[in-house]
Amino acid sequence: MTMPYKTIFNTSLTLMLFAIVGSGLVAFSYQQTESQIERNQRQALLNTLTDLIPTGLYDNDLIQDTIEVANVGQLGSHEPVALYRARMNGQPVAVAFKPTARDGYSGDIQLLVAIHYDGRLLGVRVLSHQETPGLGDKIELRRSNWLLAFNDKSLNQPSEDLWKVKRDGGVFDQFTGATISPRAVVKAVKLSLDFFQVNRDKLFQ
């Protein structure tokens, strides 16, 4: 083998070895961190769930007592939606699930809605959105207390025709310069209550 070819061969072999080692390190790092990422995600979800459903209300594992419901366009999803069920001594207490408001100003708004077995809202949280900073992002609890207005609301309180923002003749506030974001959330929460009312007993079977 002449010197130029030998040099090319050695260089190629070295690059190949670097590529193999690099790929191996990436795979190793991913394996080491994957389980930790899953634990962190589980804990973050559990923290939000227990923020909406106080631990004193149930004695089961919310993450384990989960079902998936398919064909729930009413909840803004074309994919199965996970429902987390809270029970006390085996009796149903509440359920939490993730509806999606498809008509946000800048895209989808994913929510976490918790509903007591009697149909009252325990609370609503925004999990993700792309709304305008300083305007539509007031749907986040860390930006304003607007979401707390849903606490203890139901399909009867207020009456069904008042489940709108005030600009549309309802009881829920909108934001100055931003009506689309709160309107989308109010609509999604109302549809979640409708879904729960129709399917309540099935959800706890």
XYZ file of N, CA, C and O in Angstrom, residues 45 62-73 75 77-85 87 95-98 110 195 199 202-205:
140
model
N -46.453 16.104 36.490
C -47.875 15.867 36.281
C -48.579 15.636 37.604
O -49.658 16.193 37.854
N -53.312 8.334 41.488
C -53.936 8.969 40.331
C -53.288 8.540 39.019
O -53.978 8.374 38.001
N -51.984 8.371 39.030
C -51.280 8.012 37.804
C -51.601 6.580 37.393
O -51.744 6.274 36.212
N -51.746 5.700 38.372
C -52.038 4.301 38.075
C -53.509 4.102 37.706
O -53.835 3.275 36.848
N -54.390 4.840 38.344
C -55.830 4.698 38.087
C -56.217 5.586 36.910
O -56.899 6.601 37.052
N -55.738 5.208 35.743
C -55.892 6.020 34.534
C -56.503 5.191 33.419
O -56.191 4.009 33.273
N -57.380 5.808 32.651
C -57.910 5.175 31.448
C -57.705 6.128 30.280
O -57.456 7.323 30.479
N -57.792 5.597 29.080
C -57.716 6.432 27.880
C -59.041 6.365 27.146
O -59.629 5.289 26.993
N -59.521 7.520 26.730
C -60.786 7.611 26.019
C -60.511 8.058 24.595
O -59.841 9.075 24.371
N -60.999 7.287 23.632
C -60.771 7.598 22.222
C -61.989 8.300 21.627
O -63.058 8.357 22.223
N -61.785 8.854 20.435
C -62.865 9.520 19.701
C -63.526 10.629 20.523
O -64.746 10.691 20.660
N -62.692 11.483 21.078
C -63.215 12.554 21.924
C -62.940 13.910 21.267
O -62.237 14.755 21.825
N -63.490 14.105 20.082
C -63.350 15.393 19.421
C -63.894 16.519 20.254
O -63.477 17.667 20.128
N -63.283 17.049 23.201
C -62.190 17.544 24.038
C -61.061 18.125 23.205
O -59.981 18.402 23.717
N -59.343 16.722 20.769
C -58.239 15.818 20.470
C -58.683 14.725 19.508
O -59.779 14.175 19.632
N -57.806 14.409 18.559
C -58.033 13.288 17.666
C -57.311 12.044 18.167
O -57.445 10.967 17.591
N -56.553 12.198 19.227
C -55.835 11.098 19.848
C -56.528 10.729 21.164
O -57.272 11.525 21.730
N -56.306 9.500 21.657
C -56.883 9.125 22.953
C -56.458 10.095 24.055
O -55.324 10.558 24.088
N -57.391 10.402 24.931
C -57.142 11.336 26.031
C -57.073 10.551 27.342
O -57.958 9.747 27.643
N -56.012 10.766 28.114
C -55.857 10.093 29.404
C -56.721 10.779 30.456
O -56.772 12.004 30.529
N -57.407 9.966 31.257
C -58.225 10.478 32.351
C -57.701 9.897 33.655
O -57.559 8.675 33.804
N -57.421 10.770 34.604
C -56.868 10.376 35.895
C -57.998 10.414 36.921
O -58.613 11.453 37.149
N -58.254 9.252 37.548
C -59.410 9.118 38.418
C -58.999 9.120 39.890
O -58.079 8.413 40.286
N -60.240 8.414 43.807
C -61.223 7.651 44.576
C -60.874 7.702 46.066
O -59.702 7.838 46.430
N -62.241 13.438 38.612
C -61.479 13.014 37.450
C -60.769 14.226 36.870
O -61.270 15.347 36.979
N -59.595 14.003 36.311
C -58.849 15.081 35.656
C -58.423 14.602 34.283
O -58.067 13.434 34.101
N -58.478 15.473 33.300
C -58.068 15.119 31.945
C -57.595 16.360 31.209
O -57.697 17.484 31.718
N -57.065 16.140 30.008
C -56.393 17.208 29.263
C -57.139 17.554 27.978
O -56.807 17.034 26.905
N -53.381 23.678 25.568
C -53.665 22.431 26.281
C -53.939 22.733 27.745
O -53.179 23.442 28.407
N -68.896 16.931 28.445
C -68.384 15.567 28.258
C -68.505 14.772 29.548
O -68.947 13.615 29.545
N -70.770 11.325 30.339
C -69.998 10.074 30.468
C -69.565 9.738 31.896
O -68.804 8.780 32.082
N -69.605 6.061 33.167
C -68.729 5.199 32.365
C -67.263 5.420 32.728
O -66.461 4.473 32.708
N -66.905 6.658 33.034
C -65.506 6.975 33.304
C -64.985 6.277 34.548
O -63.776 6.048 34.678
N -65.871 5.929 35.478
C -65.426 5.312 36.720
C -65.670 3.806 36.776
O -65.443 3.177 37.802
N -66.144 3.226 35.700
C -66.359 1.778 35.678
C -65.030 1.056 35.651
O -64.081 1.516 35.017
